[in-house]
Coordinates of C-alpha atoms and ligand atoms in Angstrom, one line a residue:
X1 CA 11.0 14.0 16.5
X2 CA 14.1 12.3 17.5
X3 CA 13.2 13.4 20.8
X4 CA 9.9 11.8 20.4
X5 CA 11.6 8.2 18.9
X6 CA 14.0 7.9 22.5
X7 CA 10.9 8.5 24.1
X8 CA 8.5 6.0 22.0
X9 CA 11.5 3.7 22.7
X10 CA 11.6 4.2 26.9
X11 CA 8.1 3.9 27.1
X12 CA 8.1 0.2 25.0
X13 CA 10.9 -0.5 27.4
X14 CA 9.0 0.5 30.1
X15 CA 6.1 -1.6 29.0
X16 CA 7.7 -4.7 29.3
X17 CA 8.0 -4.5 32.7
X18 CA 4.5 -2.9 34.2
X19 CA 2.5 -5.2 36.0
X20 CA 0.1 -3.0 37.7
X21 CA -3.3 -1.6 35.7
X22 CA -2.4 1.6 37.3
X23 CA 1.3 1.9 35.6
X24 CA -0.3 0.4 32.5
X25 CA -2.7 3.7 32.3
X26 CA 0.1 6.4 32.9
X27 CA 1.9 4.5 29.9
X28 CA -1.2 5.0 27.9
X29 CA -1.7 8.1 29.2
X30 CA 1.9 9.2 27.9
X31 CA 1.7 7.5 24.9
X32 CA -1.5 9.7 23.8
X33 CA 0.2 12.1 24.0
X34 CA 2.7 11.3 21.1
X35 CA 0.2 11.0 18.7
X36 CA -2.1 12.9 17.6
X37 CA -5.6 12.0 18.5
X38 CA -8.5 10.2 17.1
X39 CA -11.9 8.5 17.8
X40 CA -10.9 5.2 17.7
X41 CA -7.8 6.0 19.8
X42 CA -9.8 7.7 22.2
X43 CA -12.5 5.3 22.3
X44 CA -10.0 2.2 23.3
X45 CA -8.2 4.2 25.3
X46 CA -11.8 4.9 27.7
X47 CA -12.0 1.5 27.6
X48 CA -9.4 0.6 28.6
X49 CA -9.0 3.6 31.7
X50 CA -12.3 3.1 32.5
X51 CA -11.6 -1.5 33.4
X52 CA -14.3 -1.9 30.9
X53 CA -11.4 -3.6 28.7
X54 CA -8.9 -5.2 30.5
X55 CA -6.6 -5.6 27.1
X56 CA -7.4 -4.7 24.0
X57 CA -7.3 -7.4 21.0
X58 CA -8.3 -6.4 17.3
X59 CA -7.8 -7.8 14.0
X60 CA -7.3 -7.5 10.4
X61 CA -9.4 -10.1 8.1
X62 CA -9.0 -9.5 4.3
X63 CA -10.7 -12.1 2.5
X64 CA -7.6 -14.1 0.1
X65 CA -9.2 -13.2 -3.8
X66 CA -6.8 -10.5 -4.3
X67 CA -3.4 -8.3 -3.1
X68 CA -3.4 -5.9 -0.5
X69 CA -3.5 -2.4 -1.6
X70 CA -2.7 1.2 0.4
X71 CA -5.8 1.0 1.2
X72 CA -5.6 -1.9 3.5
X73 CA -2.2 -0.5 4.8
X74 CA -4.6 1.6 6.2
X75 CA -7.0 -0.7 8.1
X76 CA -3.7 -2.7 8.9
X77 CA -1.9 0.6 10.7
X78 CA -4.7 0.9 12.3
X79 CA -5.6 -2.4 13.7
X80 CA -1.6 -3.2 14.5
X81 CA -0.9 -0.1 15.4
X82 CA -3.7 0.2 18.6
X83 CA -3.1 -3.1 19.6
X84 CA 1.1 -2.3 19.8
X85 CA 0.3 1.1 21.1
X86 CA -2.1 -0.1 23.9
X87 CA -0.1 -3.0 24.6
X88 CA -2.6 -6.0 23.1
X89 CA -2.6 -8.0 20.1
X90 CA -3.9 -8.0 16.3
X91 CA -4.7 -11.3 14.7
X92 CA -4.0 -11.3 11.1
X93 CA -7.5 -13.2 10.5
X94 CA -7.7 -14.7 6.3
X95 CA -11.4 -14.2 5.5
X96 CA -12.1 -17.4 3.5
X97 CA -15.7 -18.1 3.4
X98 CA -15.6 -18.2 -0.2
X99 CA -13.6 -20.6 -2.0
X100 CA -15.0 -20.2 -5.5
X101 CA -13.1 -16.8 -5.8
X102 CA -10.7 -17.3 -3.1
X103 CA -6.6 -19.0 -3.7
X104 CA -3.7 -20.0 -1.4
X105 CA -1.6 -17.5 -3.6
X106 CA -2.8 -14.8 -2.1
X107 CA -3.0 -15.8 1.3
X108 CA 0.2 -16.5 1.2
X109 CA 1.3 -13.1 -0.7
X110 CA -1.5 -11.2 2.6
X111 CA 0.9 -12.2 5.0
X112 CA 4.2 -11.4 3.4
X113 CA 2.7 -8.2 2.3
X114 CA 1.6 -7.0 6.3
X115 CA 5.2 -8.4 7.4
X116 CA 6.8 -6.2 4.9
X117 CA 4.7 -3.1 6.0
X118 CA 6.2 -4.1 9.2
X119 CA 3.4 -6.1 11.6
X120 CA 2.5 -8.9 12.2
X121 CA 4.0 -12.6 11.9
X122 CA 2.7 -16.2 11.4
X123 CA 2.0 -16.7 14.8
X124 CA -0.5 -14.2 14.7
X125 CA -2.7 -15.9 11.8
X126 CA -5.9 -17.2 12.0
X127 CA -8.2 -18.5 9.1
X128 CA -12.4 -18.3 9.2
X129 CA -11.8 -21.5 7.9
X130 CA -10.7 -22.9 11.5
X131 CA -14.4 -22.1 12.7
X132 CA -15.9 -23.8 10.2
X133 CA -17.4 -26.5 13.0
X134 CA -18.4 -23.9 15.5
X135 CA -19.9 -21.8 13.1
X136 CA -22.0 -24.4 11.8
X137 CA -23.1 -25.7 15.5
X138 CA -24.0 -21.9 16.0
X139 CA -26.4 -22.1 13.0
X140 CA -28.3 -25.2 14.8
X141 CA -28.3 -23.2 18.1
X142 CA -30.5 -20.6 16.0
X143 CA -32.2 -23.0 14.3
X144 CA -33.4 -24.6 17.8
X145 CA -34.2 -21.1 19.0
X146 CA -36.7 -20.9 16.1
X147 CA -34.4 -18.2 14.9
X148 CA -32.8 -19.5 11.7
X149 CA -35.0 -21.2 8.4
X150 CA -33.8 -22.9 5.5
X151 CA -35.7 -21.0 2.3
X152 CA -36.3 -22.9 -0.8
X153 CA -36.0 -19.3 -2.2
X154 CA -33.9 -18.7 -5.4
X155 CA -31.5 -16.2 -5.1
X156 CA -33.9 -13.7 -7.5
X157 CA -36.9 -14.6 -5.4
X158 CA -34.8 -13.7 -2.5
X159 CA -33.9 -10.4 -3.7
X160 CA -37.7 -9.7 -4.6
X161 CA -39.3 -10.5 -1.2
X162 CA -36.6 -8.2 0.4
X163 CA -38.3 -5.3 -1.0
X164 CA -36.1 -2.0 -0.9
X165 CA -35.4 1.6 0.9
X166 CA -38.4 2.7 0.5
X167 CA -40.6 -0.8 0.9
X168 CA -41.3 -3.6 3.6
X169 CA -39.9 -7.2 2.7
X170 CA -42.4 -9.6 2.3
X171 CA -42.2 -13.0 4.6
X172 CA -40.7 -16.5 2.2
X173 CA -43.0 -19.1 2.1
X174 CA -40.9 -21.3 3.7
X175 CA -40.2 -19.0 6.8
X176 CA -42.4 -21.1 9.5
X177 CA -41.2 -24.6 8.9
X178 CA -40.8 -26.2 12.1
X179 CA -37.9 -26.7 13.8
X180 CA -37.4 -30.4 13.6
X181 CA -37.6 -29.9 9.7
X182 CA -35.3 -26.6 9.6
X183 CA -32.7 -29.1 11.5
X184 CA -33.0 -32.0 9.2
X185 CA -33.2 -29.4 6.1
X186 CA -29.7 -27.9 7.3
X187 CA -27.9 -31.5 8.0
X188 CA -28.9 -32.6 4.3
X189 CA -27.2 -29.1 3.2
X190 CA -23.9 -30.2 4.9
X191 CA -24.5 -33.8 3.9
X192 CA -24.5 -32.5 0.1
X193 CA -28.1 -33.7 -0.6
X194 CA -28.8 -30.5 -2.8
X195 CA -27.3 -28.3 -5.4
X196 CA -25.8 -25.1 -5.5
X197 CA -28.0 -22.5 -4.6
X198 CA -31.0 -24.9 -4.0
X199 CA -31.4 -23.7 -0.6
X200 CA -30.1 -20.9 1.9
X201 CA -29.5 -21.1 5.6
X202 CA -31.5 -17.4 7.0
X203 CA -31.5 -16.0 10.1
X204 CA -35.7 -15.2 11.1
X205 CA -35.5 -11.2 12.3
X206 CA -37.5 -9.3 10.4
X207 CA -38.6 -8.4 6.8
X208 CA -40.4 -5.1 7.5
X209 CA -36.8 -3.7 8.9
X210 CA -36.2 -0.3 8.1
X211 CA -32.3 -1.9 8.0
X212 CA -32.5 -4.1 4.9
X213 CA -29.5 -6.2 6.4
X214 CA -31.8 -6.9 9.0
X215 CA -34.5 -9.0 6.5
X216 CA -33.7 -12.1 7.0
X217 CA -29.9 -12.5 5.9
X218 CA -28.7 -15.2 4.2
X219 CA -26.1 -16.7 6.9
X220 CA -25.4 -20.2 4.9
X221 CA -25.1 -21.1 1.1
X222 CA -24.5 -24.2 -0.8
X223 CA -21.5 -24.2 -2.7
X224 CA -19.7 -27.4 -3.9
X225 CA -16.3 -26.2 -4.6
X226 CA -12.9 -27.4 -3.2
X227 CA -11.8 -24.8 -0.3
X228 CA -8.1 -24.4 -0.3
X229 CA -7.8 -25.3 3.5
X230 CA -10.9 -27.6 4.4
X231 CA -10.4 -28.9 0.6
X232 CA -13.5 -31.3 0.3
X233 CA -15.1 -31.5 3.7
X234 CA -17.5 -28.6 3.5
X235 CA -20.1 -27.5 0.6
X236 CA -22.1 -25.4 2.7
X237 CA -20.0 -22.1 3.7
X238 CA -21.2 -19.1 6.3
X239 CA -21.9 -15.9 4.4
X240 CA -19.6 -12.6 5.7
X241 CA -21.8 -11.4 8.0
X242 CA -22.5 -14.5 9.7
X243 CA -18.9 -15.5 10.1
X244 CA -17.5 -11.8 10.9
X245 CA -19.0 -11.3 14.0
X246 CA -18.5 -14.9 15.5
X247 CA -14.7 -15.0 14.1
X248 CA -14.4 -11.5 15.9
X249 CA -16.2 -13.6 19.1
X250 CA -14.2 -16.6 19.4
X251 CA -11.0 -14.4 19.2
X252 CA -12.0 -12.8 22.1
X253 CA -11.8 -9.3 19.7
X254 CA -12.3 -6.1 21.7
X255 CA -12.4 -3.7 19.1
X256 CA -13.5 -5.0 15.9
X257 CA -12.6 -2.0 13.4
X258 CA -14.0 -1.8 10.1
X259 CA -14.5 0.5 7.5
X260 CA -18.2 2.3 6.6
X261 CA -19.8 0.4 4.6
X262 CA -20.5 -2.3 6.9
X263 CA -22.3 0.6 9.4
X264 CA -25.6 -0.5 8.3
X265 CA -24.5 -4.5 8.7
X266 CA -23.5 -3.2 12.6
X267 CA -27.3 -4.4 13.9
X268 CA -26.8 -8.0 12.7
X269 CA -23.9 -8.2 13.5
X270 CA -25.1 -7.0 17.7
X271 CA -27.9 -9.6 16.8
X272 CA -26.1 -12.4 15.9
X273 CA -23.2 -11.8 18.9
X274 CA -26.7 -11.2 21.5
X275 CA -28.5 -14.7 20.1
X276 CA -25.9 -16.8 20.1
X277 CA -24.2 -17.9 23.6
X278 CA -21.1 -16.1 23.2
X279 CA -19.7 -14.6 26.6
X280 CA -17.1 -12.4 24.5
X281 CA -18.7 -9.0 22.8
X282 CA -16.6 -8.0 20.5
X283 CA -17.6 -4.2 19.4
X284 CA -17.6 -3.2 15.8
X285 CA -16.6 0.7 15.3
X286 CA -16.7 2.0 12.0
X287 CA -14.3 4.4 10.2
X288 CA -13.7 5.7 6.7
X289 CA -11.9 3.6 4.1
X290 CA -9.3 5.3 2.3
X291 CA -9.8 6.8 -1.1
X292 CA -6.6 8.2 -3.0
X293 CA -6.7 10.5 -6.3
X294 CA -5.6 9.2 -9.7
X295 CA -6.4 5.6 -9.0
X296 CA -8.6 3.1 -7.6
X297 CA -8.7 1.3 -4.6
X298 CA -11.1 -1.9 -4.9
X299 CA -9.7 -5.4 -5.5
X300 CA -12.3 -5.6 -8.0
X301 CA -10.7 -3.0 -10.3
X302 CA -7.6 -3.6 -9.9
X303 CA -8.2 -7.5 -10.4
X304 CA -9.8 -6.1 -13.9
X305 CA -6.5 -3.8 -14.9
X306 CA -4.6 -7.1 -14.1
X307 CA -6.7 -10.0 -15.9
X308 CA -7.5 -7.4 -19.2
X309 CA -3.6 -7.1 -19.4
X310 CA -3.7 -2.7 -18.7
X311 CA -1.1 -3.3 -16.4
X312 CA 1.6 -6.2 -15.9
X313 CA 0.9 -7.8 -12.7
X314 CA -0.5 -7.1 -9.5
X315 CA 3.1 -5.9 -8.7
X316 CA 3.1 -3.3 -11.3
X317 CA 5.1 -0.5 -9.8
X318 CA 1.9 1.5 -11.1
X319 CA -0.5 -0.4 -9.3
X320 CA -1.9 1.1 -5.5
X321 CA -1.0 -2.4 -4.1
X322 CA 1.2 -2.8 -1.5
X323 CA 3.5 -5.5 -4.2
X324 CA 3.4 -2.6 -6.9
X325 CA 4.1 -0.1 -4.4
X326 CA 7.5 -2.2 -3.2
X327 CA 8.1 -2.8 -6.7
X328 CA 8.1 0.4 -7.4
X329 CA 10.7 1.1 -4.2
X330 CA 8.1 2.9 -2.2
X331 CA 9.6 2.5 1.8
X332 CA 7.1 0.5 4.0
X333 CA 8.1 3.5 6.6
X334 CA 7.0 6.3 4.3
X335 CA 3.3 4.4 3.5
X336 CA 3.0 3.6 7.6
X337 CA 4.4 7.8 7.9
X338 CA 1.8 8.6 5.2
X339 CA -1.0 6.3 6.7
X340 CA -0.8 8.2 10.1
X341 CA -0.3 11.8 8.8
X342 CA -3.8 11.2 7.0
X343 CA -5.2 10.2 10.5
X344 CA -8.6 8.0 11.0
X345 CA -11.8 10.0 10.7
X346 CA -16.1 9.1 10.1
X347 CA -16.6 11.0 7.3
X348 CA -15.0 9.6 3.7
X349 CA -13.0 11.7 1.6
X350 CA -10.1 11.7 -1.4
X351 CA -6.9 12.0 -0.1
X352 CA -3.9 13.3 -2.8
X353 CA -1.9 11.1 -4.3
X354 CA 0.8 13.9 -4.1
X355 CA 0.6 13.6 -0.4
X356 CA 1.9 10.7 -0.5
X357 CA 4.5 11.1 -2.4
X358 CA 5.4 14.4 -0.1
X359 CA 6.1 11.3 2.4
X360 CA 7.9 9.2 0.4
X361 CA 10.4 12.2 -0.5
X362 CA 10.9 13.2 2.8
X363 CA 12.0 9.6 4.2
X364 CA 13.9 9.0 1.2
X365 CA 15.9 12.3 1.3
X366 CA 17.1 11.6 4.8
X367 CA 17.8 8.0 4.0
X368 CA 18.9 7.2 0.6
X369 CA 22.4 7.3 -1.2
X370 CA 23.2 9.6 -3.6
X371 CA 23.9 8.4 -7.3
X372 CA 24.9 9.8 -10.4
X373 CA 22.6 8.7 -13.7
X374 CA 22.7 10.6 -17.2
X375 CA 18.7 9.6 -18.6
X376 CA 19.5 11.4 -22.5
X377 CA 23.3 11.0 -22.4
X378 CA 25.0 13.9 -24.8
X379 CA 28.5 13.1 -25.5
X380 CA 30.8 16.1 -23.6
X381 CA 34.5 15.6 -24.6
X382 CA 37.0 17.9 -22.6
X383 CA 40.1 18.8 -24.8
X384 CA 42.6 19.4 -22.8
X385 CA 41.9 16.6 -20.3
X386 CA 45.0 13.8 -21.6
X387 CA 44.1 11.1 -23.4
X388 CA 45.6 8.5 -20.9
X389 CA 44.5 10.0 -17.7
X390 CA 41.5 8.5 -15.4
X391 CA 40.7 9.8 -11.9
X392 CA 38.5 8.8 -9.0
X393 CA 36.7 11.5 -7.5
X394 CA 35.1 11.4 -4.1
X395 CA 31.5 12.0 -3.8
X396 CA 29.3 12.4 -0.6
X397 CA 26.9 9.5 -0.1
X398 CA 24.4 11.5 1.5
X399 CA 24.9 14.8 2.6
X400 CA 21.7 14.5 4.8
X401 CA 23.3 11.7 7.0
X402 CA 27.4 11.9 6.7
X403 CA 27.7 8.1 8.4
X404 CA 26.5 7.1 5.1
X405 CA 30.2 8.1 4.0
X406 CA 31.6 8.9 0.4
X407 CA 32.6 6.7 -2.9
X408 CA 34.8 7.1 -5.8
X409 CA 33.0 8.0 -8.9
X410 CA 35.6 7.0 -12.2
X411 CA 36.5 10.7 -14.3
X412 CA 37.9 10.9 -17.8
X413 CA 38.1 12.9 -21.0
X414 CA 34.9 11.4 -22.0
X415 CA 31.8 12.5 -20.1
X416 CA 28.0 11.8 -21.0
X417 CA 25.7 14.9 -19.4
X418 CA 22.1 15.3 -20.0
X419 CA 21.0 16.7 -23.3
X420 CA 18.8 19.1 -21.3
X421 CA 21.8 20.2 -19.6
X422 CA 23.3 22.6 -22.8
X423 CA 21.5 25.1 -24.7
X424 CA 23.6 26.0 -28.0
X425 CA 21.5 29.7 -27.6
X426 CA 20.7 29.6 -23.9
X427 CA 17.4 30.8 -23.1
X428 CA 17.4 33.7 -20.3
X429 CA 18.7 32.7 -17.3
X430 CA 19.9 29.6 -18.2
X431 CA 23.0 28.7 -16.0
X432 CA 23.6 25.3 -17.4
X433 CA 26.0 24.5 -20.4
X434 CA 26.1 26.8 -23.6
X435 CA 29.0 27.9 -25.9
X436 CA 31.2 29.9 -24.2
X437 CA 29.9 29.0 -20.4
X438 CA 31.2 27.9 -17.6
X439 CA 29.7 25.2 -15.3
X440 CA 30.7 22.5 -12.2
X441 CA 30.6 19.2 -12.9
X442 CA 29.4 17.7 -9.6
X443 CA 32.1 16.3 -7.8
X444 CA 34.7 16.9 -10.2
X445 CA 36.2 20.3 -11.9
X446 CA 34.6 23.4 -13.9
X447 CA 34.7 23.2 -17.5
X448 CA 33.5 25.6 -20.0
X449 CA 32.0 24.6 -23.4
X450 CA 34.4 25.4 -26.3
X451 CA 32.4 24.0 -29.6
X452 CA 29.9 21.6 -30.6
X453 CA 29.9 18.7 -33.4
X454 CA 26.7 18.3 -35.2
X455 CA 25.7 15.2 -36.7
X456 CA 24.7 16.0 -41.0
X457 CA 21.2 16.4 -40.1
X458 CA 22.0 19.2 -37.7
X459 CA 21.4 17.4 -34.5
X460 CA 24.1 18.0 -32.1
X461 CA 26.6 15.1 -31.5
X462 CA 28.8 16.2 -28.7
X463 CA 30.4 19.3 -27.4
X464 CA 33.3 20.1 -26.6
X465 CA 35.0 21.4 -23.2
X466 CA 38.0 22.5 -21.6
X467 CA 38.5 22.3 -18.0
X468 CA 39.8 24.0 -15.4
X469 CA 42.6 21.5 -13.4
X470 CA 42.4 23.9 -10.6
X471 CA 38.7 23.4 -10.2
X472 CA 39.1 19.4 -9.0
X473 CA 36.6 19.1 -6.4
X474 CA 34.5 21.9 -7.1
X475 CA 35.8 25.3 -6.2
X476 CA 39.1 27.0 -7.9
X477 CA 41.8 28.8 -6.1
X478 CA 40.7 32.0 -7.3
X479 CA 37.2 31.6 -5.8
X480 CA 35.4 32.0 -9.1
X481 CA 31.6 31.1 -8.7
X482 CA 29.5 29.7 -11.0
X483 CA 25.7 29.2 -11.3
X484 CA 25.2 25.9 -12.7
X485 CA 26.5 22.3 -11.5
X486 CA 25.5 19.7 -13.2
X487 CA 25.8 15.9 -12.8
X488 CA 27.8 13.7 -15.5
X489 CA 29.2 10.0 -15.4
X490 CA 32.0 8.6 -17.5
X491 CA 31.9 7.3 -20.9
X492 CA 34.1 4.3 -20.5
X493 CA 32.9 3.5 -16.7
X494 CA 29.4 4.1 -17.2
X495 CA 26.6 1.6 -17.6
X496 CA 23.8 1.6 -19.8
X497 CA 20.6 1.1 -18.3
X498 CA 16.8 0.7 -18.7
X499 CA 14.8 3.7 -16.6
X500 CA 11.1 3.0 -16.2
X501 CA 9.4 6.0 -15.3
X502 CA 5.8 6.6 -14.3
X503 CA 3.0 8.7 -13.7
X504 CA -0.9 8.3 -12.9
X505 CA -2.4 5.0 -13.9
X506 CA -5.7 7.9 -14.9
X507 CA -6.2 10.5 -16.2
X508 CA -8.9 11.9 -13.7
X509 CA -9.2 12.4 -10.2
X510 CA -11.7 9.9 -9.2
X511 CA -11.7 7.6 -12.0
X512 CA -13.7 5.0 -9.5
X513 CA -16.7 7.3 -10.5
X514 CA -16.8 7.2 -14.0
X515 CA -19.3 5.0 -15.9
X516 CA -16.5 2.7 -17.3
X517 CA -13.2 3.6 -15.2
X518 CA -11.1 1.6 -17.9
X519 CA -11.9 4.9 -20.1
X520 CA -10.0 6.7 -18.2
X521 CA -6.7 5.0 -18.4
X522 CA -3.2 6.9 -19.0
X523 CA -2.1 5.9 -22.2
X524 CA 1.1 7.5 -21.1
X525 CA 1.7 6.1 -17.1
X526 CA 5.6 4.4 -17.8
X527 CA 7.6 6.0 -20.1
X528 CA 10.8 3.5 -20.9
X529 CA 14.2 4.8 -21.3
X530 CA 16.7 2.3 -23.0
X531 CA 19.7 4.2 -23.3
X532 CA 20.6 5.5 -20.1
X533 CA 24.4 5.8 -18.5
X534 CA 24.6 5.2 -15.2
X535 CA 27.5 5.5 -12.6
X536 CA 29.3 1.7 -12.4
X537 CA 28.6 1.3 -8.8
X538 CA 24.8 0.9 -9.4
X539 CA 25.2 -2.0 -11.7
X540 CA 24.6 -4.3 -9.1
X541 CA 22.5 -2.6 -6.6
X542 CA 19.9 -4.4 -4.7
X543 CA 17.0 -4.6 -5.5
X544 CA 14.8 -2.2 -3.5
X545 CA 17.5 -0.1 -2.4
X546 CA 16.5 3.5 -2.9
X547 CA 18.9 6.0 -4.3
X548 CA 18.3 9.6 -5.4
X549 CA 19.8 10.2 -9.3
X550 CA 20.8 13.6 -8.5
X551 CA 18.8 16.3 -9.6
X552 CA 16.4 13.7 -10.9
X553 CA 14.5 11.4 -8.6
X554 CA 14.8 9.0 -6.4
X555 CA 15.2 5.3 -8.2
X556 CA 15.6 1.6 -7.1
X557 CA 16.4 -1.3 -9.1
X558 CA 13.6 -3.5 -10.4
X559 CA 13.7 -7.2 -10.8
X560 CA 13.9 -7.7 -14.4
X561 CA 16.9 -6.3 -14.6
X562 CA 20.3 -8.0 -14.7
X563 CA 24.0 -6.6 -13.9
X564 CA 24.4 -6.5 -17.9
X565 CA 21.4 -4.4 -18.2
X566 CA 20.0 -2.9 -15.3
X567 CA 16.7 -1.9 -14.6
X568 CA 15.4 1.0 -12.6
X569 CA 12.3 2.3 -11.5
X570 CA 11.5 5.7 -10.6
X571 CA 9.9 5.8 -7.1
X572 CA 9.6 9.5 -6.9
X573 CA 10.6 12.8 -8.7
X574 CA 12.6 15.4 -7.0
X575 CA 10.2 18.0 -7.6
X576 CA 7.9 19.0 -4.3
X577 CA 4.6 19.1 -6.2
X578 CA 2.4 18.8 -3.6
X579 CA 1.0 21.8 -4.2
X580 CA -0.8 22.9 -0.2
X581 CA 2.1 22.6 1.5
X582 CA 3.8 25.6 -0.2
X583 CA 0.6 28.0 0.4
Ligands
ATP1 P1 -12.3 -4.2 -1.6 O1 -12.8 -2.8 -1.7 O2 -11.0 -3.8 -2.4 O3 -12.3 -5.3 -2.3 P2 -12.5 -5.6 0.7 O4 -13.2 -4.7 1.5 O5 -13.6 -6.2 0.4 O6 -11.8 -4.1 -0.4 P3 -11.4 -7.1 2.5 O7 -10.5 -8.3 1.6 O8 -12.3 -7.9 2.6 O9 -11.5 -6.4 1.3 O10 -10.8 -6.3 3.4 C1 -9.7 -6.3 4.5 C2 -10.1 -5.2 5.4 O11 -9.4 -4.1 4.9 C3 -11.7 -5.0 5.5 O12 -11.7 -4.5 6.9 C4 -11.4 -3.5 5.5 O13 -12.4 -3.0 5.7 C5 -10.1 -3.1 5.1 N1 -10.4 -2.3 4.0 C6 -10.7 -2.8 2.5 N2 -10.3 -1.3 1.5 C7 -9.7 -0.6 2.4 C8 -10.2 1.3 2.2 N3 -9.5 1.7 1.1 N4 -9.1 1.6 3.2 C9 -9.8 1.4 4.7 N5 -10.0 0.2 5.1 C10 -9.9 -0.7 4.0
MG2 MG1 -14.5 -7.2 1.4

């Protein structure tokens, strides 16, 4: 792994000095060996080596009508990743052709999220609205060529005339308008003479085509709505089909990578490129979208969760949005690693959520500092530890990374341990604390339970112990062994905190397949623990910095918290529940 990283850095350094095609191909050859192959990488590689394409240009084209989710991350990693790998470039294009649904809030968030994920910068950002004038002139061109006409049918009528998968469509009575009339009507559409829906511009292709997308698709519609960027300059807007391929052409995109649902649009994409006076010939290539268990990856559904108050916003840590995952504390590197590992295929599939968790754990295990926190505190008093005494004990920050160093943790006579780490009548194979039993306190001493103090109702209030002063640091001179090691915090020095633990947002694997996805929401997807006790060093921790709370899981500080009342989100538990790996 480390070797591969070094090799890649060396490769990247070399890419800056290459100047001949031969060298470039050599580098691509090497680069290809470092990554698992997939059909898009192979296709790009072939296009570059055959000389068809001197340089690749890709784009990621989200509509700014919501926040990005992990499905988008797949497309981002693919588009930016391929460009990076093959020394080309990738444009972030905000596909802003529907002012009724879009907002600058989303555009900004999308740009930030792409950067957070590790790709792109402001200079690579474009907007479809930058091309409205050009797109308009191409629509006029199509009319002039007899390949587009203004239709007066209503949206419902157009739908009825379109036919079905089994039956052909029929021509609109307005289909044979002469070019001059179409030009005038289209100019009047632009001039604001008509109301929304009164007229549309349609490409004139074939109402009998086996592909419904080729049955005279609408390419311009009237929307009297203020656009976030072009304001009231336009009241007609190109449809996705008309804007998309043409924007690709304007930007000289070589490989237009999109999800499978657009495969049926490809003939239209190609028809438009061929019918217009365009020299650049982008190619649309489809791949399977990312689906994940126990969540939904559709902006519409995610938006319903937010507007219905089922979650606390787009950045709720339970949301599969990049915002939500970021707030939850999931590192961008782990998301990229996950996307890289699941690969790119042509067939739809559903990836287990646990696989993402596995990637997160793998990354955090190597990088996150360890701390101690007690979620369900039970007081432990060390009777033979003097009242006046306090110590600072050395704890390792990260056993996986010696450069992470050590820290000092305060220790005293009164501690908190987890309720679960004590059993008055221990079960079989219970190696934690129980009356008369000895355990190791992590980084501290051996303690033996000497008594239990109870509330009037019988609940355990606190436990009493004695400690072995010789066992400081976790070992005894006599080499005595204990089976259990438990974590703790000092009662006097610890800070109270709120901890939010999460489980799946839905109770079924494929909520998107339900008639009503809201009916399978998990009512227990968030559990708030208000009386946790954390090590003092955690009270001012940076938002988003991940920690492993020893024996519990990975956590990060949430912006809802303050230094007086810290709030932590659980990123992922420690337990590896990704069953398949254990097979
Ligand atoms: P949604 O279904 O969530 O509304 P969308 O496709 O409408 O998503 P866009 O903003 O149009 O959202 O998407 C931008 C790009 O991201 C498109 O190229 C789209 O194919 C891709 N994309 C969207 N969802 C996924 C996904 N689940 N997996 C992979 N790529 C995706
Ligand atoms: Mg879309």
